[in-house]
XYZ file of N, CA and C in Angstrom:
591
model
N -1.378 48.201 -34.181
C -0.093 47.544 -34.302
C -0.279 46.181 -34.979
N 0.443 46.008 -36.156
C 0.256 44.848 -36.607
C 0.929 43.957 -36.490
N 0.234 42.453 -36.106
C 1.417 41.412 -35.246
C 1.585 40.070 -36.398
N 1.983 39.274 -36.192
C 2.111 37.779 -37.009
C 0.971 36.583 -36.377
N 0.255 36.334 -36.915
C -0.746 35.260 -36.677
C -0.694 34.226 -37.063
N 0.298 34.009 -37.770
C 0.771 32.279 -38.784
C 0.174 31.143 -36.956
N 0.453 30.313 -37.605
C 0.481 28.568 -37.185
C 1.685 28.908 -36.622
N 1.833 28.532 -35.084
C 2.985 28.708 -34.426
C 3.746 27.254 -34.630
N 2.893 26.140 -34.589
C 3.342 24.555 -34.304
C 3.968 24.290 -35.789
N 2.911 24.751 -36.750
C 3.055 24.769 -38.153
C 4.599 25.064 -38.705
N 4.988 26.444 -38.198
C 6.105 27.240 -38.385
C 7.018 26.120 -38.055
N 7.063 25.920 -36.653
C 7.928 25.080 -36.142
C 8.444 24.044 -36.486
N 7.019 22.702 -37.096
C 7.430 21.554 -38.120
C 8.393 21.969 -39.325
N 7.544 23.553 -39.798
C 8.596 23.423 -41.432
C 9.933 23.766 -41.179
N 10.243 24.619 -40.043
C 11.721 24.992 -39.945
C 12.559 24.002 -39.237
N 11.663 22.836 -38.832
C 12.661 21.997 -38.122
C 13.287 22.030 -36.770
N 12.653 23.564 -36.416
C 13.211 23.661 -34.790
C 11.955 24.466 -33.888
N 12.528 24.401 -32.584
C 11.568 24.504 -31.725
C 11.409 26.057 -31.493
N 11.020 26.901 -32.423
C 11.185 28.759 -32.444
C 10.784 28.859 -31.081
N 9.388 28.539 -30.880
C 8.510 28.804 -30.038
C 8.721 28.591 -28.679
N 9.019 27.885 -27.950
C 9.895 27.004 -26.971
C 8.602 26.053 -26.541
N 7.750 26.416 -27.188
C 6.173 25.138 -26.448
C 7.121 23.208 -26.986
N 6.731 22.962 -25.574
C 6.918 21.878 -25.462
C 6.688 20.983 -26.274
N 4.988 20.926 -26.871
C 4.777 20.688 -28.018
C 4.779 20.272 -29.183
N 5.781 21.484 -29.475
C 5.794 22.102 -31.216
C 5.888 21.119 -31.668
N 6.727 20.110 -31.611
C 7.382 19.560 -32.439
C 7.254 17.832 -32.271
N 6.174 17.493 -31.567
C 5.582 16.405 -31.298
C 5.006 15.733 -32.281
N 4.318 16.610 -33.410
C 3.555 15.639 -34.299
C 4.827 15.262 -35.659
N 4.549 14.147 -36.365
C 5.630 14.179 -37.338
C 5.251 14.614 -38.083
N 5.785 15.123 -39.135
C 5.310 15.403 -40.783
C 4.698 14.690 -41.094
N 4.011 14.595 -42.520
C 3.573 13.488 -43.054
C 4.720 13.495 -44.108
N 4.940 12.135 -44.469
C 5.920 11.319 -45.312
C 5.427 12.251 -46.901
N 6.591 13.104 -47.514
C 6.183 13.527 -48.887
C 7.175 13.629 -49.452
N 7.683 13.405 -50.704
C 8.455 13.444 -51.793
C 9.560 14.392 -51.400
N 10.448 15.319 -50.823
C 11.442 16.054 -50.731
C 12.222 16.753 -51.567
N 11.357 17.873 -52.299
C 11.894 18.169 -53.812
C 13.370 19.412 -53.694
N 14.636 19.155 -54.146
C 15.654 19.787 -54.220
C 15.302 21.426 -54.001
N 15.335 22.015 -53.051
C 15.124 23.437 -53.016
C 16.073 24.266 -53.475
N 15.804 25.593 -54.448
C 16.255 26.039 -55.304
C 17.237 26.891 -54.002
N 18.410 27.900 -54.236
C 19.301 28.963 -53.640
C 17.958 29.763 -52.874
N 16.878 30.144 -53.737
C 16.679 31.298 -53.415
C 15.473 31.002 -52.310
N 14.969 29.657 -52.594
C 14.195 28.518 -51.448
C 14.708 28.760 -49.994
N 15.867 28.810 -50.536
C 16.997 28.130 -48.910
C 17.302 29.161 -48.130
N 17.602 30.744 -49.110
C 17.327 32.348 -48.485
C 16.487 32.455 -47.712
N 14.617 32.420 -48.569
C 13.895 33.229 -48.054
C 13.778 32.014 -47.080
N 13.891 30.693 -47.006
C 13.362 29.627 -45.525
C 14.594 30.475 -44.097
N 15.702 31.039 -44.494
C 16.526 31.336 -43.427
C 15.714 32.833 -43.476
N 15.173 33.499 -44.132
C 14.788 34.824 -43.332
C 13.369 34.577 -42.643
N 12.470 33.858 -43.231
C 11.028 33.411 -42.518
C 11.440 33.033 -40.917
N 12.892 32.267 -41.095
C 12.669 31.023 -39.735
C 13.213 32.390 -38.928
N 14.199 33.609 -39.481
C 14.704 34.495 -38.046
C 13.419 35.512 -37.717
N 12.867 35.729 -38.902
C 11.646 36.814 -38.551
C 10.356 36.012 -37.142
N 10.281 34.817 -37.582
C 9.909 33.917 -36.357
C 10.263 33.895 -35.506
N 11.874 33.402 -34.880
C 12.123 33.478 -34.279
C 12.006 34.965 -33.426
N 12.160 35.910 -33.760
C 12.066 37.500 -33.764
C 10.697 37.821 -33.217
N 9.483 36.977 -34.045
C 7.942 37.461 -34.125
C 8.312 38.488 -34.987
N 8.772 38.941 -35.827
C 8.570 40.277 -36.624
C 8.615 40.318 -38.041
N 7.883 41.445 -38.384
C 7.018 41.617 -39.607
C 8.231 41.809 -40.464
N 7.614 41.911 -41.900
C 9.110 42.265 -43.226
C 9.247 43.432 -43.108
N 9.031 44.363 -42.617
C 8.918 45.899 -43.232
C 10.138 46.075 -41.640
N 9.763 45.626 -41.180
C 10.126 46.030 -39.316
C 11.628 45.284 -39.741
N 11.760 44.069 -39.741
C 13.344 43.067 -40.771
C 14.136 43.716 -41.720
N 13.508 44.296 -42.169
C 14.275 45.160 -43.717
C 15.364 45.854 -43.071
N 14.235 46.988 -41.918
C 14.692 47.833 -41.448
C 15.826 47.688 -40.637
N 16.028 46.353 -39.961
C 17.147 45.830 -39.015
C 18.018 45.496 -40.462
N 17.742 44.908 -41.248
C 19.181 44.532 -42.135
C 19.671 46.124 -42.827
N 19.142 47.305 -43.019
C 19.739 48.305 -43.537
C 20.368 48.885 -42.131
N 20.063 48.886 -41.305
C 20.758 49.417 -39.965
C 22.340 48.292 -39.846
N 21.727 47.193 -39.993
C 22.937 46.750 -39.922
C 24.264 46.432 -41.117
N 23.681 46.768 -42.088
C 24.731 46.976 -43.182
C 25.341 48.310 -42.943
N 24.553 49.505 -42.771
C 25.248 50.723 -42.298
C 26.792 50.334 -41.361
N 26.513 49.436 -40.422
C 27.460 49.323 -39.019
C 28.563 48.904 -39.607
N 29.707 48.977 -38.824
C 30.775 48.087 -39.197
C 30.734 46.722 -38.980
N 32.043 45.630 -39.422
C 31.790 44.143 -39.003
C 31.276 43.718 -40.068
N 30.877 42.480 -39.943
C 30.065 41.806 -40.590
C 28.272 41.959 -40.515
N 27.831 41.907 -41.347
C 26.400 42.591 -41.793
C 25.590 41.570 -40.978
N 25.749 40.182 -41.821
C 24.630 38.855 -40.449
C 25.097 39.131 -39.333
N 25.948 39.445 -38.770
C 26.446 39.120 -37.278
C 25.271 40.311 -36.747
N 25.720 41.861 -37.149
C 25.711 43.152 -36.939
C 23.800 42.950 -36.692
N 23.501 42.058 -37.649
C 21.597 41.858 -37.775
C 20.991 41.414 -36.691
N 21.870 40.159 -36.157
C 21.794 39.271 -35.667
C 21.638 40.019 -33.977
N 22.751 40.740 -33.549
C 23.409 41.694 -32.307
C 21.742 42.463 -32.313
N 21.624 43.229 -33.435
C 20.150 44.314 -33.274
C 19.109 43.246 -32.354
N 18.481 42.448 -33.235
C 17.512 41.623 -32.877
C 18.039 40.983 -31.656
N 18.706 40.855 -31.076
C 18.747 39.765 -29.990
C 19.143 40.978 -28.705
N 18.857 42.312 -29.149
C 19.445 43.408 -27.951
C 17.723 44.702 -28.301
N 16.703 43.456 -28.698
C 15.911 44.858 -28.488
C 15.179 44.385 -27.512
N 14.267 45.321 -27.168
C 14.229 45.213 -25.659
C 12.597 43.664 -25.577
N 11.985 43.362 -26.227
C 11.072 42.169 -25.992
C 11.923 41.074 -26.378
N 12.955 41.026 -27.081
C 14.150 39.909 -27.037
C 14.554 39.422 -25.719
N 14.780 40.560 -24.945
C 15.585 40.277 -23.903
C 14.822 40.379 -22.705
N 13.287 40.652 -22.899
C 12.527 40.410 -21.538
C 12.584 38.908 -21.378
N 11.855 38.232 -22.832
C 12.163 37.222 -23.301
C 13.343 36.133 -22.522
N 14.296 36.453 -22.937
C 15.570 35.696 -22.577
C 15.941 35.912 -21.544
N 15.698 36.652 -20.346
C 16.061 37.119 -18.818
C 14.770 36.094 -18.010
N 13.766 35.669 -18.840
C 12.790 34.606 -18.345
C 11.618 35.166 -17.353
N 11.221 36.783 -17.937
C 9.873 37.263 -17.476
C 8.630 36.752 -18.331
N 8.924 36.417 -19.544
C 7.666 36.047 -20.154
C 8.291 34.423 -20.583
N 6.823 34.093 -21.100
C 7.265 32.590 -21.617
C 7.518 32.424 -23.556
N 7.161 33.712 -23.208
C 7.323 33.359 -24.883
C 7.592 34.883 -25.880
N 8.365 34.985 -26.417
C 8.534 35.914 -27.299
C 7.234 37.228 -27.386
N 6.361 36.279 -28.053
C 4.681 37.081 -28.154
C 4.607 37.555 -26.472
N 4.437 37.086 -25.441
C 4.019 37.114 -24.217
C 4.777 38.852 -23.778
N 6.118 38.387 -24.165
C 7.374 39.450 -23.494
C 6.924 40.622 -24.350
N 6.406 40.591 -25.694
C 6.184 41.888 -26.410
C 4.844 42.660 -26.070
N 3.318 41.838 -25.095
C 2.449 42.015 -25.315
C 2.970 42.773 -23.727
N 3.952 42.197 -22.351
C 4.412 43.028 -21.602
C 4.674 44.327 -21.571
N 5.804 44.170 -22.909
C 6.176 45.333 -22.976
C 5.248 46.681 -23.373
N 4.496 46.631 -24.414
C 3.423 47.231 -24.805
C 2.204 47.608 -23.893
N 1.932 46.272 -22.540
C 0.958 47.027 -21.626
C 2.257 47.906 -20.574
N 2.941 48.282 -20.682
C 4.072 49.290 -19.767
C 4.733 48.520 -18.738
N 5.012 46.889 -18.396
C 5.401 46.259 -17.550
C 6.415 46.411 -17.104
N 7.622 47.017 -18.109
C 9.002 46.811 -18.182
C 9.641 48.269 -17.557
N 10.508 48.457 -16.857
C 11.153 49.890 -16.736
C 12.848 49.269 -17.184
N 13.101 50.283 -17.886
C 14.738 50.395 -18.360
C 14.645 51.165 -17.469
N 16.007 50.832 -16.569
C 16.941 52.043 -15.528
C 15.857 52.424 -15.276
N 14.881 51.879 -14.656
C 14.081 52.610 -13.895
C 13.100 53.574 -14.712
N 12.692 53.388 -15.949
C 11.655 54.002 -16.360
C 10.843 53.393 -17.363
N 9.494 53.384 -17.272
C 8.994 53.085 -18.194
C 8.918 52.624 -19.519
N 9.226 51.864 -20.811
C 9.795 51.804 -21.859
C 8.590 51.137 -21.974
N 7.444 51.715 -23.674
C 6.358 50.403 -23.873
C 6.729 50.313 -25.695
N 8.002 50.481 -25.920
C 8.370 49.914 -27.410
C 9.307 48.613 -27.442
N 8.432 47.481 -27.844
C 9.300 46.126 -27.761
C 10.326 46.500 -28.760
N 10.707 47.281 -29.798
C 12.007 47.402 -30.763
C 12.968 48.284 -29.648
N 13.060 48.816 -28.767
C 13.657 49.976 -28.222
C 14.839 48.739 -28.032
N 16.146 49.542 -28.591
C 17.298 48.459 -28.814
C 18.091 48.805 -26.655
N 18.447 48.313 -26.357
C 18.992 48.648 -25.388
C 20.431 48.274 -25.603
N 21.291 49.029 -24.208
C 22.671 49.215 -24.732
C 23.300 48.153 -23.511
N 24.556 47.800 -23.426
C 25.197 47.549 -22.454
C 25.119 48.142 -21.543
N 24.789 47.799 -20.301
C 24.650 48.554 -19.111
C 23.773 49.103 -18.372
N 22.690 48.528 -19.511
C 21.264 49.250 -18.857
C 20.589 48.261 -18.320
N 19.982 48.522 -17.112
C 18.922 47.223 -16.161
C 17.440 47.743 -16.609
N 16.819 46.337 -16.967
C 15.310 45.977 -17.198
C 14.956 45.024 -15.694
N 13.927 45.817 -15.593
C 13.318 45.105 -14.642
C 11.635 45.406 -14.373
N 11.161 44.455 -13.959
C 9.104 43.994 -13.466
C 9.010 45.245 -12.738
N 7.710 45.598 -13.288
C 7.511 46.850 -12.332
C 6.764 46.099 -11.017
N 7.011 46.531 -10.040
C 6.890 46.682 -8.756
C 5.658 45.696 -8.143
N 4.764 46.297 -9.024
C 3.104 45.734 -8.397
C 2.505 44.815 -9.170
N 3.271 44.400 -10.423
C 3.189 43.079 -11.146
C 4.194 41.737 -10.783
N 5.045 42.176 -9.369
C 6.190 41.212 -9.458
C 5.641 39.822 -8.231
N 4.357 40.442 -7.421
C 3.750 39.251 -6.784
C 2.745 38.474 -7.636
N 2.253 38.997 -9.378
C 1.610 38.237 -9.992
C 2.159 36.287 -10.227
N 1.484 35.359 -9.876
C 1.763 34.164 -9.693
C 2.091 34.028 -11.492
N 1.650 34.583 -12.439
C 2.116 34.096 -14.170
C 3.957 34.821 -13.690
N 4.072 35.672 -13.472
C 5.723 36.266 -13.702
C 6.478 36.055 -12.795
N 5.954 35.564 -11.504
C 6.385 34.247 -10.832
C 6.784 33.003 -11.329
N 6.361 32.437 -11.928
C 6.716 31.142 -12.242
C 7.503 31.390 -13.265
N 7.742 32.263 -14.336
C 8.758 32.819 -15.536
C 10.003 33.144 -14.859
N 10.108 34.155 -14.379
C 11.583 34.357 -13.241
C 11.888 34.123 -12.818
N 11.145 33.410 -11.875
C 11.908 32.975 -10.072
C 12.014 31.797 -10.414
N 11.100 30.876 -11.192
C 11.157 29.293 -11.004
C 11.862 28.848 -12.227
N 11.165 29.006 -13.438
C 12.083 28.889 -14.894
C 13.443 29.186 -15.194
N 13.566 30.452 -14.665
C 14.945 30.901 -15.115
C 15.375 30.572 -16.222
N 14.875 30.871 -17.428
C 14.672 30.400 -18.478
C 16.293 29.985 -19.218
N 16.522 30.926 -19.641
C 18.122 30.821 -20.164
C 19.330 31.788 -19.678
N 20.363 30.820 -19.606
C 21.420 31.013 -18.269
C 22.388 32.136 -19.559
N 22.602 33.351 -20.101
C 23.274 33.786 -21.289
C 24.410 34.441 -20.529
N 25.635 34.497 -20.920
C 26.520 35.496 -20.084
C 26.117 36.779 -20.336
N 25.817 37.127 -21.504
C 25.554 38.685 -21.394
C 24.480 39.057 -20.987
N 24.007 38.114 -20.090
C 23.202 38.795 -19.101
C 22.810 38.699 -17.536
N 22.973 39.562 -17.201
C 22.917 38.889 -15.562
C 21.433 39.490 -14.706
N 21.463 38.449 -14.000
C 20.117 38.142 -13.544
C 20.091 38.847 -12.145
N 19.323 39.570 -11.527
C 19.843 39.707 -9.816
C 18.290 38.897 -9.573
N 17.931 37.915 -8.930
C 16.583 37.318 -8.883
C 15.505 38.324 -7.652
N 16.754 38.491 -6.464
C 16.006 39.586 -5.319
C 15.455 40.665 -6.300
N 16.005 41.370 -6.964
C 15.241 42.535 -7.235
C 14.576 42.258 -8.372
N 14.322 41.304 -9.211
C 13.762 40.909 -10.513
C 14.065 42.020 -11.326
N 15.515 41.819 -11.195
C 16.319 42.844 -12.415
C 17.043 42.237 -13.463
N 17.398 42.267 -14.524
C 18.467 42.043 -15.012
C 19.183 43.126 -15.791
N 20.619 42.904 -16.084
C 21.669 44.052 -16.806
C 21.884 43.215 -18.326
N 21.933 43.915 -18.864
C 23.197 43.391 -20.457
C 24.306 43.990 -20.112
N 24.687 43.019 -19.602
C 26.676 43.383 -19.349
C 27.317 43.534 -20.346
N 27.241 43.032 -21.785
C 27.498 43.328 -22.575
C 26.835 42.956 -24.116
N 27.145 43.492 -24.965
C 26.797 42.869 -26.774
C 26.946 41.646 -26.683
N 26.117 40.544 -27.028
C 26.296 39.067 -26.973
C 27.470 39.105 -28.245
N 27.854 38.039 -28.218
C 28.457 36.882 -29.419
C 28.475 35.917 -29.900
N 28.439 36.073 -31.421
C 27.696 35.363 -32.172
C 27.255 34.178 -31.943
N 28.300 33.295 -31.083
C 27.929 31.680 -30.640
C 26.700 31.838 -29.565
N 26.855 32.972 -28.679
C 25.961 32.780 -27.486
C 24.534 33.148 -27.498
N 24.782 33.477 -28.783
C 23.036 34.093 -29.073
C 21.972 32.385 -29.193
N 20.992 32.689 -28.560
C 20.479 30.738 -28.655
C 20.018 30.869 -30.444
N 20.014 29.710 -30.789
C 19.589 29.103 -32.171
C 20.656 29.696 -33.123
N 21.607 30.124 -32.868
C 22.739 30.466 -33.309
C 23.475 29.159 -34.675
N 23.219 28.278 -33.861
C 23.702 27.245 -34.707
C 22.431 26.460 -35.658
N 21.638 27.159 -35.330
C 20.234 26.776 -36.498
C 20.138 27.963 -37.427
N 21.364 28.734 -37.504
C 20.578 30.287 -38.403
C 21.907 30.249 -39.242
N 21.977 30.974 -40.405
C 22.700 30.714 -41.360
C 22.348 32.739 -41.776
N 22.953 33.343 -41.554
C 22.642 34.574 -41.505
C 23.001 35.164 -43.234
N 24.171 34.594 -43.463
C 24.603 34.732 -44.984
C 23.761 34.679 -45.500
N 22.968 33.482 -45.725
C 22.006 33.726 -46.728
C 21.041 34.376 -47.138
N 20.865 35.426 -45.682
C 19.739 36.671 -45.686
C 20.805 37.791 -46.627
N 21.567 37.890 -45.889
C 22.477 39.216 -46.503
C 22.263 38.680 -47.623
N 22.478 37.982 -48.355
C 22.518 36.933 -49.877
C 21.086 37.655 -50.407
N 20.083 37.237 -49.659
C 19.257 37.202 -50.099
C 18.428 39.229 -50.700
N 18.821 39.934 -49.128
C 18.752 41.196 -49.697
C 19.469 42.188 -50.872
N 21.291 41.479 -51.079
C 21.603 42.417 -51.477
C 21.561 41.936 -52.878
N 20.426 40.877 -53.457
C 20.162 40.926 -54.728
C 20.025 41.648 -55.769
């Protein structure tokens, strides 16, 4: 399985925001350099690098979410946007079992996770409204997924609800567009822009 190995802190300085959520990231300053006018197509591929980051995911695996979501009805960024933020290491992620994107996918892949009660080890497996993810059983006294769930509680999202007793959570429903986090750091147009060249 092939993963992304870039400079996580690195990433973070050039896009200007904190992808990663490390405390960190974003501590050292730039160094002071000339600021040269970035061309249209500069300003595209910097908005598809910074969501594939945010995401952790490869171009080939991205493509594939923007032709799924041009198929859909709606709007195409939104429709991209809904995929990625409803597959299932997104949302181990954001329910606050892992600490980090990478962490929640490397979960999912050793079999940690049960949808409705079963097994699931594909971090893309999109999940639907209505379905509960939850810690399997004999990993839920581990002190690392302890301190992610019970104490962090990472991010409070409506479309998702948390039950903390059973270290479950539901997608009550398809997020929207505002409530998705970094929402207001992503500029989705300019991907669609950028593919349907």
């Amino acid at each position: 399985m092939a993963t992304r190995r870039d400079a996580r802190f690195k990433a973070s300085r050039r896009f200007g925001l904190n992808i990663y959520g490390h405390p960190k990231a974003l501590k050292r300053q730039p160094k002071e350099q000339r600021q040269r006018k970035m061309s249209e197509y500069g300003m595209q591929l910097m908005e598809k690098q910074k969501v594939k980051a945010i995401y952790n995911l490869l171009e080939r695996q991205f493509y594939r979410y923007f032709l799924k979501a041009r198929k859909m009805e709606a709007i195409v960024g939104e429709n991209l946007l809904f995929l990625l933020e409803t597959r299932l290491d997104s949302l181990v992620y954001r329910a606050g079992f892992a600490r980090s994107i990478r962490q929640a996918r490397q979960m999912v892949n050793h079999g940690l996770i049960l949808v409705d009660g079963k097994r699931v080890d594909i971090p893309s497996y999109g999940v639907k409204p209505g379905q509960v993810i939850a810690l399997k059983e004999e990993k839920r006294g581990n002190e690392l997924y302890k301190g992610s769930f019970q104490d962090i509680r990472a991010f409070e999202l409506p479309y998702i609800e948390k039950n903390f007793d059973k270290w479950e959570v539901t997608l009550v429903r398809m997020p929207l567009r505002e409530e998705i986090p970094f929402a207001n750091d992503i500029n989705e147009t300019l991907i669609v822009e950028l593919y349907s060249k």
